[in-house]
mmCIF file of C-alpha atoms in Angstrom:
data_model
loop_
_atom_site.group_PDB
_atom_site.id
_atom_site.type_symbol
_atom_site.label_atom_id
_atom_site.label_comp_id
_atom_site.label_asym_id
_atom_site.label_seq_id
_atom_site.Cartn_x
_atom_site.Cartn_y
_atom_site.Cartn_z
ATOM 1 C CA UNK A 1329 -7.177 -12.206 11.110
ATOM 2 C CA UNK A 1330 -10.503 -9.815 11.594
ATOM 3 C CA UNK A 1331 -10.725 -6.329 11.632
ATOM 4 C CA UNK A 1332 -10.565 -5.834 15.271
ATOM 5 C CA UNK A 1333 -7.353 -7.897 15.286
ATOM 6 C CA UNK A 1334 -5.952 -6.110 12.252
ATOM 7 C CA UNK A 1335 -6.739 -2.468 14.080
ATOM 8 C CA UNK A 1336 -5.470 -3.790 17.206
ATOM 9 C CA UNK A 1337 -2.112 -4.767 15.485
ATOM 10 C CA UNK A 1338 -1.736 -1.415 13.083
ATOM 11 C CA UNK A 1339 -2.076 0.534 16.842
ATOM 12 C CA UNK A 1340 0.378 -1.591 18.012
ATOM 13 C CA UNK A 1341 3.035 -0.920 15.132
ATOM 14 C CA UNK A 1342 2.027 2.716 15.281
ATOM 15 C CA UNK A 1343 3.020 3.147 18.774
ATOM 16 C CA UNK A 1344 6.161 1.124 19.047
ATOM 17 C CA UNK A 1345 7.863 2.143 15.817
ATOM 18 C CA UNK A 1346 6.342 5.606 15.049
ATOM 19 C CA UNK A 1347 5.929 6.311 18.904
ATOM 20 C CA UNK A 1348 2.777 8.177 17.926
ATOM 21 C CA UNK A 1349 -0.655 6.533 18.314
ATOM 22 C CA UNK A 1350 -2.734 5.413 15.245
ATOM 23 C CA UNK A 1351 -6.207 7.549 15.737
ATOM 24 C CA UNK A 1352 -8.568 6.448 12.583
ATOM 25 C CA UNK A 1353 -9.651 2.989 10.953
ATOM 26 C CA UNK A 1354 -8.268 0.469 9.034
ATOM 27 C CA UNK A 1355 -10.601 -1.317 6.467
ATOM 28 C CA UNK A 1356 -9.465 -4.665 4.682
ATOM 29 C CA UNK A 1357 -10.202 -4.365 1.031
ATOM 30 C CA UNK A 1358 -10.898 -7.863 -0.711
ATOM 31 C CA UNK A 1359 -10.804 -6.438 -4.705
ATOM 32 C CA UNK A 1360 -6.358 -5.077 -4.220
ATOM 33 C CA UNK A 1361 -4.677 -7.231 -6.843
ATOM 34 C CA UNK A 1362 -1.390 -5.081 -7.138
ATOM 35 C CA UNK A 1363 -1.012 -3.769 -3.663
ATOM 36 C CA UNK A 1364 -0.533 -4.671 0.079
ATOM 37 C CA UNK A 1365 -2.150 -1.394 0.830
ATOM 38 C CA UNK A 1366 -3.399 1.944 0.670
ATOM 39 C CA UNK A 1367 -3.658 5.222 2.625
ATOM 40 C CA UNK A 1368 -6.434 7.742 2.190
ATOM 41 C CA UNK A 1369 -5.436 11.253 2.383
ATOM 42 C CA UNK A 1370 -9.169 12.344 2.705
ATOM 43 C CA UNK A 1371 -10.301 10.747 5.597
ATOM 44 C CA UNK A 1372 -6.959 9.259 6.866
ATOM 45 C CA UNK A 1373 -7.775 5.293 7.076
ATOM 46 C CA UNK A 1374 -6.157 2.612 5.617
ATOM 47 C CA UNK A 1375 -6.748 0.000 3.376
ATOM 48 C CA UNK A 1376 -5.167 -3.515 3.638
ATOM 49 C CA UNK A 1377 -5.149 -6.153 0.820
ATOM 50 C CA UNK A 1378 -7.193 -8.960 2.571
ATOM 51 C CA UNK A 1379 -4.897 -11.752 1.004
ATOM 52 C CA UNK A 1380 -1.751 -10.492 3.362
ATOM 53 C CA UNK A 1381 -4.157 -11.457 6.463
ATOM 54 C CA UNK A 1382 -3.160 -15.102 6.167
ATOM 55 C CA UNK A 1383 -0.060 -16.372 8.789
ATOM 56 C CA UNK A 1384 2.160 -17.042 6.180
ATOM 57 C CA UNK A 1385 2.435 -13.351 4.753
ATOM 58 C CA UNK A 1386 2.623 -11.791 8.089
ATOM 59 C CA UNK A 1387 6.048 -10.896 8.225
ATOM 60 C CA UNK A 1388 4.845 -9.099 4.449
ATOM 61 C CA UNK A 1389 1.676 -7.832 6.231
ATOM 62 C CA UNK A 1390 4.105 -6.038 9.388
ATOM 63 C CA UNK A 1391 6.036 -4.524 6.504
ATOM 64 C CA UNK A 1392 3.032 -2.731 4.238
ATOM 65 C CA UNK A 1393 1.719 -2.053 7.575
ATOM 66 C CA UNK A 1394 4.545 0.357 8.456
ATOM 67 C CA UNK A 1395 4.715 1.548 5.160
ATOM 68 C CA UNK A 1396 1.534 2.778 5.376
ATOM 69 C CA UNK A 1397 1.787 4.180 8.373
ATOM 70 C CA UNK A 1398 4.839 6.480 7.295
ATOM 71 C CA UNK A 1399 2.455 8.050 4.275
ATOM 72 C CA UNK A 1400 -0.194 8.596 7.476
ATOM 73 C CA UNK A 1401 2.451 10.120 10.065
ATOM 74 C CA UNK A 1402 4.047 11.971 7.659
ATOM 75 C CA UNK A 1403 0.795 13.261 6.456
ATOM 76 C CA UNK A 1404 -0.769 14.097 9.320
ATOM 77 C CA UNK A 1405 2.883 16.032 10.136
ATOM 78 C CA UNK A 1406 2.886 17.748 7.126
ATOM 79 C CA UNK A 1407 6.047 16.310 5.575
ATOM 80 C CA UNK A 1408 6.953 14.687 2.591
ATOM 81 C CA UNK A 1409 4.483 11.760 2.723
ATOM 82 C CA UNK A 1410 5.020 10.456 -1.139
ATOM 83 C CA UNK A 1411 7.314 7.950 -2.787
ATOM 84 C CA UNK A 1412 9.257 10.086 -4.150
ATOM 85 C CA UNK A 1413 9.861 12.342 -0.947
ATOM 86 C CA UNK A 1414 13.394 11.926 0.610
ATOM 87 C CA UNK A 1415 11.482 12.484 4.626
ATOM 88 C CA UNK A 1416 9.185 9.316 3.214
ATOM 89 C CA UNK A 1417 12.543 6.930 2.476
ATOM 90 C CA UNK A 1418 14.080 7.752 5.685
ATOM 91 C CA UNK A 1419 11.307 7.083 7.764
ATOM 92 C CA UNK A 1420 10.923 4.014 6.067
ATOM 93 C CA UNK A 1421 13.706 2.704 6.051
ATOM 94 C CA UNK A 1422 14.347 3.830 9.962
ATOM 95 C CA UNK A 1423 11.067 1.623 11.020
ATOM 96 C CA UNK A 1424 11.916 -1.479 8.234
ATOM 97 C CA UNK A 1425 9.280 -0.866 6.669
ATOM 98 C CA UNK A 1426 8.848 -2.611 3.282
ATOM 99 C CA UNK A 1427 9.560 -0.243 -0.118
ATOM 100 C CA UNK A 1428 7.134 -2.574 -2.422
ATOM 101 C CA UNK A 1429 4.515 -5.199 -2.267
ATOM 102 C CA UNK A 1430 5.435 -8.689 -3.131
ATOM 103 C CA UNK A 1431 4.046 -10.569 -5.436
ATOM 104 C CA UNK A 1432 2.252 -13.434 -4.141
ATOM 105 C CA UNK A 1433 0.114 -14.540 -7.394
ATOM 106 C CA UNK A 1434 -2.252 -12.167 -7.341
ATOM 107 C CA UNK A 1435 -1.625 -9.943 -10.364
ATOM 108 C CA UNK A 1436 -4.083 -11.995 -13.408
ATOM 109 C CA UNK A 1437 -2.321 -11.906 -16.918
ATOM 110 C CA UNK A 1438 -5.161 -10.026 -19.160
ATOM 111 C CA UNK A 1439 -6.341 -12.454 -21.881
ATOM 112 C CA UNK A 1440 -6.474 -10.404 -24.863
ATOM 113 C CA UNK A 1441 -9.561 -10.700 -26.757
ATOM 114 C CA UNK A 1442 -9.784 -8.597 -29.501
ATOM 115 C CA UNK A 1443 -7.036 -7.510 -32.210
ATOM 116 C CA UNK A 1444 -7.132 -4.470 -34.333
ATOM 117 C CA UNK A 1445 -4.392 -3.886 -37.126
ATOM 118 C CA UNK A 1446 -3.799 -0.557 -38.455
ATOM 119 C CA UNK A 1447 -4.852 -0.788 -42.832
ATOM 120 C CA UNK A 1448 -2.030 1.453 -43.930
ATOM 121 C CA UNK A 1449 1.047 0.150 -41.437
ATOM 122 C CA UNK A 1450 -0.191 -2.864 -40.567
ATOM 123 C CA UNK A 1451 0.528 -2.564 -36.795
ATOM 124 C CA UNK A 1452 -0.999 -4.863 -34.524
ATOM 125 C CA UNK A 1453 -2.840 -3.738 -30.939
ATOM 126 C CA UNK A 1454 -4.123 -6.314 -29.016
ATOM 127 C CA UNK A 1455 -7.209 -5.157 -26.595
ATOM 128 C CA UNK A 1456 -8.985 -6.545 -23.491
ATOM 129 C CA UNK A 1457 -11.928 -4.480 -24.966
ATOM 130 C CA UNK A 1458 -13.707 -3.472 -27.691
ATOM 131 C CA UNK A 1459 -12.710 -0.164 -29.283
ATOM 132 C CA UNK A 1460 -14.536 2.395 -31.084
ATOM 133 C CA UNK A 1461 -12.591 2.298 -34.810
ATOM 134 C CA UNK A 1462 -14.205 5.513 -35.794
ATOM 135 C CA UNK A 1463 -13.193 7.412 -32.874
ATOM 136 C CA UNK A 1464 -9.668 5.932 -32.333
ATOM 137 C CA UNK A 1465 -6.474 5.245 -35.122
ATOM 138 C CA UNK A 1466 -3.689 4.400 -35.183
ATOM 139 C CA UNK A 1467 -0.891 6.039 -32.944
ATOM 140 C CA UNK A 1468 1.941 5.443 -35.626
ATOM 141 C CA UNK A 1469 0.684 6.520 -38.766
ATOM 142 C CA UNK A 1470 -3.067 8.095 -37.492
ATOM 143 C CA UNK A 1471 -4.413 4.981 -40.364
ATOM 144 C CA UNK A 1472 -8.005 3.487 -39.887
ATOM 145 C CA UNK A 1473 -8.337 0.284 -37.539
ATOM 146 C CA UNK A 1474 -9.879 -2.666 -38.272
ATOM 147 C CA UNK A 1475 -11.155 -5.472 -35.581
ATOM 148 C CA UNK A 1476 -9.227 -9.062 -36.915
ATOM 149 C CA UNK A 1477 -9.603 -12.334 -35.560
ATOM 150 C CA UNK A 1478 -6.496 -13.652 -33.557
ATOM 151 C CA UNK A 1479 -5.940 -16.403 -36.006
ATOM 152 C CA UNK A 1480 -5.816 -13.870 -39.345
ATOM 153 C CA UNK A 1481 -3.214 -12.164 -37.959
ATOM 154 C CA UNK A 1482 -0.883 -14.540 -36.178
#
């Protein structure tokens, strides 16, 4: 699916579940990892994760499509437009819209790299990146960290 197809079909859901026509652009984002989509309060497009666009997630795709489309209407109306907002769950919920995105793969497990242990408690927190030990301690015990190899501490 393209863009023009993908705006085509977001207009299309707009008007025949929301009875109110979709009036800005949606953009398909290739970097989303955790997300089917987002919605832009600034400038009022939306964002679709690219890897939905593919036939077999389309049913997923129709559902983050109307859930985006109830933060938008409900935006633009100047209801409750977040999670968290009862006019948000009823809306969704009244178009089928879906509440989360599902997980398809996407979402990497973070290799951890580096391990610091704390000198007075001896508690362990493993890091995707470097820290700086002379501007961060430890949360437990406020004790100096020290960078350890994974195989002196494990």
């Amino acid at each position: 699916m393209n863009q023009k197809e993908l705006q085509r079909l977001v207009e299309d859901i707009s008007i025949n579940y929301f009875h109110k026509p979709f009036l800005h652009q949606v953009k398909i984002n290739k970097r989303m990892r955790t997300t089917g989509g987002r919605y832009h309060l600034d400038d009022h497009h939306i964002e679709i994760n690219q890897h939905f666009l593919a036939k077999k997630y389309h049913a997923d795709l129709i559902g983050i499509i109307k859930h985006e489309l109830c933060h938008y209407h409900l935006h633009l109306a100047g209801h409750g437009y977040r999670h968290r907002d009862a006019d948000f769950k009823i809306l969704l919920q009244r178009v089928g819209g879906s509440r989360y995105a599902p997980d398809i793969g996407l979402r990497q497990k973070q290799n951890k790299k580096y391990f610091y242990i704390c000198k007075n408690c001896k508690a362990i927190y493993p890091r995707v990146r470097k820290l700086d030990t002379k501007r961060f301690v430890c949360g437990k015990c406020h004790g100096k960290l020290v960078l350890k190899e994974k195989n002196e501490i494990f």
